[in-house]
PDB file of C-alpha atoms in Angstrom:
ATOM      1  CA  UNK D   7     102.008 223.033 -82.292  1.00  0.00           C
ATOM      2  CA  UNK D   8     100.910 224.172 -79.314  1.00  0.00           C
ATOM      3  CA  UNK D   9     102.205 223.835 -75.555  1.00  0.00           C
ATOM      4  CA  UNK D  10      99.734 222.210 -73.252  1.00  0.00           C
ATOM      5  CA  UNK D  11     100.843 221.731 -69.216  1.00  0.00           C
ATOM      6  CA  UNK D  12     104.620 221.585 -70.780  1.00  0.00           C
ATOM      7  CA  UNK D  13     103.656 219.013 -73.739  1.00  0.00           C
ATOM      8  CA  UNK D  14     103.561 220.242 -77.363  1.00  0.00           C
ATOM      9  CA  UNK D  15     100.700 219.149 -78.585  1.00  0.00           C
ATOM     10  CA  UNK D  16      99.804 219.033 -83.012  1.00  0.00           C
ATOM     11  CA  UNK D  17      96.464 220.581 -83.013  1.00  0.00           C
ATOM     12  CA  UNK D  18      94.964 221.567 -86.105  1.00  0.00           C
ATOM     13  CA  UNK D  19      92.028 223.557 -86.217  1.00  0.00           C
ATOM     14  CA  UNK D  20      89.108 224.259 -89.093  1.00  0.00           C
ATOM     15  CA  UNK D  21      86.417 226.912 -89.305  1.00  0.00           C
ATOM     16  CA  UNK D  22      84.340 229.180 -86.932  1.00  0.00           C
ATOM     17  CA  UNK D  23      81.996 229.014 -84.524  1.00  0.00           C
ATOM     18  CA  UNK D  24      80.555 227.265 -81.492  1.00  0.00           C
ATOM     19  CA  UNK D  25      84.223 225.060 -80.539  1.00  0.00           C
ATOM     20  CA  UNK D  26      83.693 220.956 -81.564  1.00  0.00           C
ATOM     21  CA  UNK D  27      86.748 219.001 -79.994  1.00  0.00           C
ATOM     22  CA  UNK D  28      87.862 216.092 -82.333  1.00  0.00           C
ATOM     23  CA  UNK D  29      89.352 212.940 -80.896  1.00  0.00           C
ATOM     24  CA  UNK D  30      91.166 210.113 -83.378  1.00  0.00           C
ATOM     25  CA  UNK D  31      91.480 206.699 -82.640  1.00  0.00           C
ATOM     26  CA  UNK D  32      94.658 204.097 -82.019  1.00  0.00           C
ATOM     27  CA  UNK D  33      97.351 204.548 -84.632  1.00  0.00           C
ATOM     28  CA  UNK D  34      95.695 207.764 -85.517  1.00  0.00           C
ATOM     29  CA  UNK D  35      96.254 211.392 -85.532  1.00  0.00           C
ATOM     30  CA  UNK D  36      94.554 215.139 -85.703  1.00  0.00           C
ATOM     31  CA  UNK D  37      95.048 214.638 -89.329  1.00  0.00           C
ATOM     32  CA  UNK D  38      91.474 212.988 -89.079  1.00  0.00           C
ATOM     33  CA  UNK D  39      89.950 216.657 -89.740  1.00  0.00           C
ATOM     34  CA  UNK D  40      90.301 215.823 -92.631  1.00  0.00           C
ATOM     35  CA  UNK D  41      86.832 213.160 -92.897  1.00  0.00           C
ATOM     36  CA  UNK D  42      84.763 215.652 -91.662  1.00  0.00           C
ATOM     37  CA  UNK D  43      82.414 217.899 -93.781  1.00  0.00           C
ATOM     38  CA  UNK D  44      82.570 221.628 -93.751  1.00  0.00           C
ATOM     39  CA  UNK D  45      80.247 222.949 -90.737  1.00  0.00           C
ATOM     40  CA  UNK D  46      79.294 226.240 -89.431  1.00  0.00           C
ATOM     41  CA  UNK D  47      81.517 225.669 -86.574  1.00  0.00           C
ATOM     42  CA  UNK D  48      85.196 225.786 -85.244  1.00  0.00           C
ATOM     43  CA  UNK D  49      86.955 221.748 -85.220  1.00  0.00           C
ATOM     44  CA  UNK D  50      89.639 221.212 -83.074  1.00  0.00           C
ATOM     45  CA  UNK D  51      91.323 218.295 -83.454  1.00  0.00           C
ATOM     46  CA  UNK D  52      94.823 216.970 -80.927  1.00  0.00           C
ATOM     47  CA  UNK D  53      96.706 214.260 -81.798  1.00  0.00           C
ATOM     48  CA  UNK D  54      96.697 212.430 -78.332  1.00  0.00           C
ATOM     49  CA  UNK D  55      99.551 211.557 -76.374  1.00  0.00           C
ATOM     50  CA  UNK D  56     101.631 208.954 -77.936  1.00  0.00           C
ATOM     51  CA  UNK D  57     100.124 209.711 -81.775  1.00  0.00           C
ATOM     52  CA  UNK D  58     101.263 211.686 -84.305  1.00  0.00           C
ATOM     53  CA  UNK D  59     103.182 214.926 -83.824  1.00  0.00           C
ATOM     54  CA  UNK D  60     102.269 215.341 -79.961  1.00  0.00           C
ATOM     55  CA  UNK D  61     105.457 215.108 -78.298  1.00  0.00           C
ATOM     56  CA  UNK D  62     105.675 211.487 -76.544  1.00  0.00           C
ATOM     57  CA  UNK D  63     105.519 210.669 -72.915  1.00  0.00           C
ATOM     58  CA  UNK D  64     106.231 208.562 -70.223  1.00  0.00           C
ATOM     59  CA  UNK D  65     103.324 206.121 -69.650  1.00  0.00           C
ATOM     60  CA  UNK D  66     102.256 207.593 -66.500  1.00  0.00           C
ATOM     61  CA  UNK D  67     102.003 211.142 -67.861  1.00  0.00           C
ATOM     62  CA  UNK D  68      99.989 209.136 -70.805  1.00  0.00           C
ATOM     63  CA  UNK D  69      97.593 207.812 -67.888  1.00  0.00           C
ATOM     64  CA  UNK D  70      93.348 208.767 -68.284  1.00  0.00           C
ATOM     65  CA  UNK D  71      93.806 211.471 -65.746  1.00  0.00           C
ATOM     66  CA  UNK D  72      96.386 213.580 -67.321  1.00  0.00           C
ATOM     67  CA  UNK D  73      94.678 213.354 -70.179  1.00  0.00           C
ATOM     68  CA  UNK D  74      91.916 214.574 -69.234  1.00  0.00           C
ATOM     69  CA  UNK D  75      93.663 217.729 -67.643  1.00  0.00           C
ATOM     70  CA  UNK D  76      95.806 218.284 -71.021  1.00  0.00           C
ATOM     71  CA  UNK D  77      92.338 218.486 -72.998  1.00  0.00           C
ATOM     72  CA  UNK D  78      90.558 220.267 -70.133  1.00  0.00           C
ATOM     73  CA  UNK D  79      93.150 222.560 -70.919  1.00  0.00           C
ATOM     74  CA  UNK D  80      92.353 222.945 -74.295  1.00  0.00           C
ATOM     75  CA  UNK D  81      88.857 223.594 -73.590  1.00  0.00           C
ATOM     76  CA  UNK D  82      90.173 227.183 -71.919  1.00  0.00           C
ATOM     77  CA  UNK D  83      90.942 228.200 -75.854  1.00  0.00           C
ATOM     78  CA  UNK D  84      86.819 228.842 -76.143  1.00  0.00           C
ATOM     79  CA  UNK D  85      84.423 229.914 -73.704  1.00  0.00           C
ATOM     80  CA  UNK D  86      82.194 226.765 -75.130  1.00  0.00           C
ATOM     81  CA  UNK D  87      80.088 225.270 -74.280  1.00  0.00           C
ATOM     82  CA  UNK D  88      81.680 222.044 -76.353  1.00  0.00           C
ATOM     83  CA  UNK D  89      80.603 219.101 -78.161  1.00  0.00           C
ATOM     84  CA  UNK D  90      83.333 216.627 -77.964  1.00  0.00           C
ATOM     85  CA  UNK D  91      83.246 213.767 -80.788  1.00  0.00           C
ATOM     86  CA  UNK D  92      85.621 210.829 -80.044  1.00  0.00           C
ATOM     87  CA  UNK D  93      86.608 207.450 -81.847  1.00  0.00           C
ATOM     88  CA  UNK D  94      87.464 204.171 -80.661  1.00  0.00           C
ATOM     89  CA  UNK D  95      90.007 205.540 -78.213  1.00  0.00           C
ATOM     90  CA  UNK D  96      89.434 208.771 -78.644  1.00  0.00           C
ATOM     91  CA  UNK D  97      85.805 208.146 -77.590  1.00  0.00           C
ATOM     92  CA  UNK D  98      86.619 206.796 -74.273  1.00  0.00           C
ATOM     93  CA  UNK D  99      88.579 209.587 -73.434  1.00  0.00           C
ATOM     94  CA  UNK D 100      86.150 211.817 -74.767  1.00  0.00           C
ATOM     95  CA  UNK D 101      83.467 210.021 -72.646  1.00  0.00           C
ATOM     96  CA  UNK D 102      85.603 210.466 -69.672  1.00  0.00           C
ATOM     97  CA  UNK D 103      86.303 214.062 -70.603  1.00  0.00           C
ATOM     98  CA  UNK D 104      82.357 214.721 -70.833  1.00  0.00           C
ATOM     99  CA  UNK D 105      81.833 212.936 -67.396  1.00  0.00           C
ATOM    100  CA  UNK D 106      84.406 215.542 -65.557  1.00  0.00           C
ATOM    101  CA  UNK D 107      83.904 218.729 -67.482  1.00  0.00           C
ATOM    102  CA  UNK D 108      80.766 220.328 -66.926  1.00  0.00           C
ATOM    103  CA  UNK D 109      81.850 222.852 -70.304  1.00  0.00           C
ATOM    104  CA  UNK D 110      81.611 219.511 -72.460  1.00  0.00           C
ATOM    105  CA  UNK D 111      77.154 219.979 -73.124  1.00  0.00           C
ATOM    106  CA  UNK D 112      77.206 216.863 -75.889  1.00  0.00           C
ATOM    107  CA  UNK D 113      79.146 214.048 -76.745  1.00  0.00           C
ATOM    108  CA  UNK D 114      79.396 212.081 -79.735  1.00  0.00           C
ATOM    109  CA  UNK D 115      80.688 208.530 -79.698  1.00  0.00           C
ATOM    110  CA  UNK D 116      82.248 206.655 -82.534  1.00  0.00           C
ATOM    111  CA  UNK D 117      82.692 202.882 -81.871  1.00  0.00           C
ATOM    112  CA  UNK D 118      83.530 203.140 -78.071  1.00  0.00           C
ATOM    113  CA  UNK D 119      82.954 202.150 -74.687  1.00  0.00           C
ATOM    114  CA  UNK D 120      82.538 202.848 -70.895  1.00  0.00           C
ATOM    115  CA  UNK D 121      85.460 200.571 -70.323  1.00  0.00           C
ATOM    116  CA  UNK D 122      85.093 197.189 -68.333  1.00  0.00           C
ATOM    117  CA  UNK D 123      83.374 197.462 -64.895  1.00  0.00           C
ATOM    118  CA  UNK D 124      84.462 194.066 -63.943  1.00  0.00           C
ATOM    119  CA  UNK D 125      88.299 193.318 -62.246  1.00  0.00           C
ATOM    120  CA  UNK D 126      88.818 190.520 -63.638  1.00  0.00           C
ATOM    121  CA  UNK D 127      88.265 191.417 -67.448  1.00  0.00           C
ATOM    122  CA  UNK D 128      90.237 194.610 -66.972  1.00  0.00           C
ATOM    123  CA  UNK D 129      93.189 192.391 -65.549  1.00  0.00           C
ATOM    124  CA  UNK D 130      93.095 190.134 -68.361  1.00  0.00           C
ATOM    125  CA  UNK D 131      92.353 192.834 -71.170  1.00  0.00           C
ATOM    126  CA  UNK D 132      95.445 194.443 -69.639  1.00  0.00           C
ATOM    127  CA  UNK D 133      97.616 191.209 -70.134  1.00  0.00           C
ATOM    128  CA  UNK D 134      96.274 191.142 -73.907  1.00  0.00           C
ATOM    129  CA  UNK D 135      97.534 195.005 -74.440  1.00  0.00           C
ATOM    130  CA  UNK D 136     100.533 194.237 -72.844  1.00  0.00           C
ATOM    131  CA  UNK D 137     101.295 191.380 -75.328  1.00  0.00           C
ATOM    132  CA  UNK D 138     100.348 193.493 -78.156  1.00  0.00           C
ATOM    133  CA  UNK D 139     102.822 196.422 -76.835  1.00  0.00           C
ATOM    134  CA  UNK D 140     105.673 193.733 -76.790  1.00  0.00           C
ATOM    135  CA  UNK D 141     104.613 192.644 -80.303  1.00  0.00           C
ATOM    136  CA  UNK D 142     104.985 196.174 -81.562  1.00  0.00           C
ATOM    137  CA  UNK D 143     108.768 196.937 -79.857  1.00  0.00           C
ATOM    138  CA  UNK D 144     109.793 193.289 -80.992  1.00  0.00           C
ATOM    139  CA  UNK D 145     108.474 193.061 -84.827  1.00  0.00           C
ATOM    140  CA  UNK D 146     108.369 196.990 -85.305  1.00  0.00           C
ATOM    141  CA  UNK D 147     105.774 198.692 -86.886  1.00  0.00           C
ATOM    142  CA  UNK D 148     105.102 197.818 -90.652  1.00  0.00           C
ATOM    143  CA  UNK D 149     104.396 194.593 -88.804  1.00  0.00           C
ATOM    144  CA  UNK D 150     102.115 195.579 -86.548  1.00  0.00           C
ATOM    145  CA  UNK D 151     100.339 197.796 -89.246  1.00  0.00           C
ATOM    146  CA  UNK D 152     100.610 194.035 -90.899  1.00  0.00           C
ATOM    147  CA  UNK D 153      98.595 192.533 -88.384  1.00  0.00           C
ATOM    148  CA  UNK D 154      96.272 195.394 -87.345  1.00  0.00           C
ATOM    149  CA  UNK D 155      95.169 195.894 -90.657  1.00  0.00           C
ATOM    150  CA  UNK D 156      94.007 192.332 -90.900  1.00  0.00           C
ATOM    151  CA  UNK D 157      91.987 192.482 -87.714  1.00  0.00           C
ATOM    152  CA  UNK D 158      88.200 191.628 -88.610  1.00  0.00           C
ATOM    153  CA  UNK D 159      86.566 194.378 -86.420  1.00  0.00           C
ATOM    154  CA  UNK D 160      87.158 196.498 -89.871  1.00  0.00           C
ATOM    155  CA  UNK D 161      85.236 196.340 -93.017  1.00  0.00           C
ATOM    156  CA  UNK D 162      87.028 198.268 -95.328  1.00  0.00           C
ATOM    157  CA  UNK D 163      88.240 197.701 -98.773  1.00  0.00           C
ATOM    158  CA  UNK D 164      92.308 197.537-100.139  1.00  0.00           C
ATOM    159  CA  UNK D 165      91.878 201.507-100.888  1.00  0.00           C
ATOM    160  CA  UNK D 166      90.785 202.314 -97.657  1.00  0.00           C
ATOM    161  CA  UNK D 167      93.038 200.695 -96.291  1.00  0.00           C
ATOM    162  CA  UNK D 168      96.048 201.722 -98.756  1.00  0.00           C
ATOM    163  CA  UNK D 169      94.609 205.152 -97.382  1.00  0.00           C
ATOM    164  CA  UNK D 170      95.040 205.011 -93.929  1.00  0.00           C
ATOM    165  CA  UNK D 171      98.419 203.037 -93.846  1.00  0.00           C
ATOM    166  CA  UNK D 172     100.966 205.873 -94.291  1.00  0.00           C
ATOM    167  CA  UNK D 173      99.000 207.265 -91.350  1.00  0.00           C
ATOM    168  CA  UNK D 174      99.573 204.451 -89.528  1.00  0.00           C
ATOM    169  CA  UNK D 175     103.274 203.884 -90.529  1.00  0.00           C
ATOM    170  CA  UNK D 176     104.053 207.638 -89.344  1.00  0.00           C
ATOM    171  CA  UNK D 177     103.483 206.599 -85.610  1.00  0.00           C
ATOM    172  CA  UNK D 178     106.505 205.670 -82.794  1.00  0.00           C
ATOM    173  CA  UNK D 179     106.335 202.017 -82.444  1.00  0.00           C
ATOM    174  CA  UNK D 180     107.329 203.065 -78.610  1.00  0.00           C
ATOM    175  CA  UNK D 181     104.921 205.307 -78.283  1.00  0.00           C
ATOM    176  CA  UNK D 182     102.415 203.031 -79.508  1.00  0.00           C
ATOM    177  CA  UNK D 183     103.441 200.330 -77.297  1.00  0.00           C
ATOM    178  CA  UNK D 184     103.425 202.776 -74.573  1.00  0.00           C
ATOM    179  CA  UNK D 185     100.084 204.063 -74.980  1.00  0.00           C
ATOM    180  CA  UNK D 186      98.554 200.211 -74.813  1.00  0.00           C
ATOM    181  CA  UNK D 187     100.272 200.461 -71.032  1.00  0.00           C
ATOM    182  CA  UNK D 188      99.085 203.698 -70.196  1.00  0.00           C
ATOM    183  CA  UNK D 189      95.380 203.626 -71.630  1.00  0.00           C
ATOM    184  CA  UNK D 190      94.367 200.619 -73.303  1.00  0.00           C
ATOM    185  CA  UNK D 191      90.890 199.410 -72.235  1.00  0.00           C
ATOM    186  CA  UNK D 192      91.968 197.607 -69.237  1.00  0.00           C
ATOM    187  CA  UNK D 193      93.863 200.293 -67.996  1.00  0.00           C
ATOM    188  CA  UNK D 194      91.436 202.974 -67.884  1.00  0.00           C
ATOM    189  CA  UNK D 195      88.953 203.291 -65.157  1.00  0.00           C
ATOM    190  CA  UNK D 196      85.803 202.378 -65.728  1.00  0.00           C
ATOM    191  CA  UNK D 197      83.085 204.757 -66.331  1.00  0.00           C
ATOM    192  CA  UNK D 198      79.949 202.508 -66.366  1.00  0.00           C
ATOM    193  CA  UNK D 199      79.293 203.870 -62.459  1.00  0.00           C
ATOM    194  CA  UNK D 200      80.009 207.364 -63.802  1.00  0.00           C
ATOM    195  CA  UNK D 201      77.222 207.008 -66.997  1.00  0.00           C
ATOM    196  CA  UNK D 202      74.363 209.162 -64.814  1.00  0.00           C
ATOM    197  CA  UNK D 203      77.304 212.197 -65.384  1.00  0.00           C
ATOM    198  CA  UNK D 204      77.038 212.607 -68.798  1.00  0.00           C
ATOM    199  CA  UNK D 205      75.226 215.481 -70.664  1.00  0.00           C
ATOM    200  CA  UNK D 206      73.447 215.207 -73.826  1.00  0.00           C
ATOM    201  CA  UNK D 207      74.863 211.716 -75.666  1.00  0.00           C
ATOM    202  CA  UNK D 208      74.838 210.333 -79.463  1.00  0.00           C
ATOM    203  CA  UNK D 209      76.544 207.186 -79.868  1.00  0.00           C
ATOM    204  CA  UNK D 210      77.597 206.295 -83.440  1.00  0.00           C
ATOM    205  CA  UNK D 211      77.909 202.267 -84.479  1.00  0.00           C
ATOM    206  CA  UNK D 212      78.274 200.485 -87.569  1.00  0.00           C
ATOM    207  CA  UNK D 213      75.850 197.766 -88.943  1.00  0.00           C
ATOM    208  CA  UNK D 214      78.550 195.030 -89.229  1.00  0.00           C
ATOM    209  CA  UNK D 215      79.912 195.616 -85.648  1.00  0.00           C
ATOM    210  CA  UNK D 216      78.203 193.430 -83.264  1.00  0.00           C
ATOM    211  CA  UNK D 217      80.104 194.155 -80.072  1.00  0.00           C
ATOM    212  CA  UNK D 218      80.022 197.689 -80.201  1.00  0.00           C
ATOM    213  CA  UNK D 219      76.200 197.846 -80.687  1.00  0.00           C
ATOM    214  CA  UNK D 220      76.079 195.480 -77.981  1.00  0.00           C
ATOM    215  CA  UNK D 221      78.227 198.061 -75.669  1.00  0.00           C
ATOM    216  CA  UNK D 222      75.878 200.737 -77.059  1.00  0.00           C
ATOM    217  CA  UNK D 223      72.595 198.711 -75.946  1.00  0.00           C
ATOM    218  CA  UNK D 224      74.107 197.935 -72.670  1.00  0.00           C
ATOM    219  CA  UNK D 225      74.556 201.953 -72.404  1.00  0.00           C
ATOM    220  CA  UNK D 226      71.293 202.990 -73.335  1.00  0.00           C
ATOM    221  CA  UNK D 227      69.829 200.305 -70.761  1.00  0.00           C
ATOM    222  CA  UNK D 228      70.692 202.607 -67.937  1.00  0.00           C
ATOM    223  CA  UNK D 229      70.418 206.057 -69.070  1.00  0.00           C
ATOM    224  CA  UNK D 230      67.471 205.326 -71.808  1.00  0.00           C
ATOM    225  CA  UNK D 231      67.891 208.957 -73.070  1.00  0.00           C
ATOM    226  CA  UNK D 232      70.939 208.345 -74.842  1.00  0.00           C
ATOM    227  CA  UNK D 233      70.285 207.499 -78.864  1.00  0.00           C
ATOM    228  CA  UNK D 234      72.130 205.042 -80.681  1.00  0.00           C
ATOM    229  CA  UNK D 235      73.222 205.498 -84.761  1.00  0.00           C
ATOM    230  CA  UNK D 236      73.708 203.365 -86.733  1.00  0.00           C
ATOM    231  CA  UNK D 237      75.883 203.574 -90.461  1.00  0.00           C
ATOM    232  CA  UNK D 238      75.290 201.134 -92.858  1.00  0.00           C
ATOM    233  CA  UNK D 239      77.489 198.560 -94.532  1.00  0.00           C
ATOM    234  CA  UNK D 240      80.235 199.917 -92.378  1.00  0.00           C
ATOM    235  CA  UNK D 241      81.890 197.995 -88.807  1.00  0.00           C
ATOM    236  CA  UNK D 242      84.553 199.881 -86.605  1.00  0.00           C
ATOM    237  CA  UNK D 243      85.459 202.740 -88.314  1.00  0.00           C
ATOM    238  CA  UNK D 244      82.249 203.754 -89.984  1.00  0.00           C
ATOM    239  CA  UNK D 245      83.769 207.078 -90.852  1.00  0.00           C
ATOM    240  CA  UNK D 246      86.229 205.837 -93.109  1.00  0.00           C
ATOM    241  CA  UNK D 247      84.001 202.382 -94.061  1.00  0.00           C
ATOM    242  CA  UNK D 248      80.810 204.991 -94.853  1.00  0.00           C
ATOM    243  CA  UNK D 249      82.088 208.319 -95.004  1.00  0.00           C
ATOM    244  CA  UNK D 250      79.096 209.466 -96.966  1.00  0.00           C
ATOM    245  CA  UNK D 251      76.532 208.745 -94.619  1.00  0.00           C
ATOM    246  CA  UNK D 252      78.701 209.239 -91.746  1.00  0.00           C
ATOM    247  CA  UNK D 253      79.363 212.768 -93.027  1.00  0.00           C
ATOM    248  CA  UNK D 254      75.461 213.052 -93.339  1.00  0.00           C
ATOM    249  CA  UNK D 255      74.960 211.556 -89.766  1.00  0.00           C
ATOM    250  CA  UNK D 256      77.547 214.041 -87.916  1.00  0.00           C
ATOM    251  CA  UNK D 257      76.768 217.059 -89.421  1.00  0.00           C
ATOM    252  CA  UNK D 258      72.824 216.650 -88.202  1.00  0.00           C
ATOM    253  CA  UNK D 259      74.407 215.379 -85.089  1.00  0.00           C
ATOM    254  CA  UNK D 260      76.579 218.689 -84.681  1.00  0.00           C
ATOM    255  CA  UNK D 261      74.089 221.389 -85.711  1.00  0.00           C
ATOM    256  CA  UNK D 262      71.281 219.656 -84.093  1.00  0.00           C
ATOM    257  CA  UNK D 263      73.365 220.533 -80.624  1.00  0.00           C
ATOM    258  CA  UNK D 264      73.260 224.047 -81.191  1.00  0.00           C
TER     259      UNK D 264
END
């Protein structure tokens, strides 16, 4: 554990080198070291606020910008510069983490996005999270798990899944519920203005998931420079769906940044 601006944080670290900042997904935790291959370099992996042994918050101290100032402290450990790899959630704080922290030279992107850059879609995502938050204090969590497990944005077999349920189960349904309010997609600023700020860029996408290559096009129409990756036979969580090639694809992605 370790205490960042008065939160104790789980951070588990791996290896030496040139510092690579690890950041899970929703319902996930730093535990997610673990699905990444040995590398010449030193992984650092949080569990967020509201996951996994970080101690849990109030929503607003759960909000983007303190965040961003927690991990921004965490970047003091190493004199960097960083890469910062982020999934899913992860990734959009580790986008907005890239766009504010000059240390941050390359980001990786798993399955994530800028946000939504239009009012009226963040409004009504934010009505959808709240819903699901309710869901998850109401039915508790085995149900959620339930439900979020059936989603079809995954592509993932009954062992990976059996896999990453205790993971799951180990969250706060609170906390959960609280991190929907604090930074679900809706609630996060967008950073589609902010794209122009971010240093070198890699975004990661898997073949079966159509709206996240979509997001990913839409990126790469306005800062061209930034390549898109995709892993095969996999959707939302390619790391877990393809862990071979994904493994293959992130340590060239890694080593090729230093």
């Amino acid at each position: 554990m370790r205490s960042v601006r008065g939160v104790s944080y789980e951070v588990l670290e791996r290896g030496s080198g040139r510092p690579v900042l690890l950041l899970h997904g929703f319902t996930g935790s730093a535990a997610w070291i673990s699905q990444f291959p040995e590398l010449p370099v030193r992984l650092v992996a949080p569990s967020l606020l509201q996951h996994g042994g970080t101690g849990q918050q109030a929503v607003g101290r759960t909000k983007m910008s303190q965040q961003i100032k927690d991990l921004s402290a965490l970047l003091d450990t190493d004199e960097g510069p960083w890469t910062v790899v982020g999934y899913s959630l992860g990734g959009r704080i580790g986008m907005t983490l890239a766009a504010y922290d000059d240390r941050v030279n390359h980001f990786i992107g798993i399955s994530t996005t800028p946000g939504l850059n239009i009012a009226a879609e963040r409004r009504q995502r934010r009505l959808q999270d709240e819903k699901l938050a309710e869901f998850i204090e109401r039915a508790g969590l085995e149900a959620f798990v339930d439900r979020w497990e059936r989603l079809p944005l995954w592509h993932q077999t009954d062992e990976m899944r059996a896999a990453l349920r205790p993971e799951r189960l180990a969250q706060r349904p609170a906390a959960l519920a609280d991190s929907l309010r604090a930074i679900g997609t809706g609630s996060m600023p967008s950073l589609w203005p902010l794209l122009d700020r971010l240093p070198r860029t890699d975004l990661i996408v898997g073949e079966h998931d159509v709206k996240f290559q979509q997001i990913a096009r839409n990126i790469q129409l306005i800062r061209p420079d930034i390549e898109i990756h995709e892993i095969s036979d996999a959707s939302h969580a390619p790391h877990v769906e393809n862990a071979q090639q994904f493994g293959t694809m992130i340590e060239k992605l890694i080593l090729g940044g230093i």
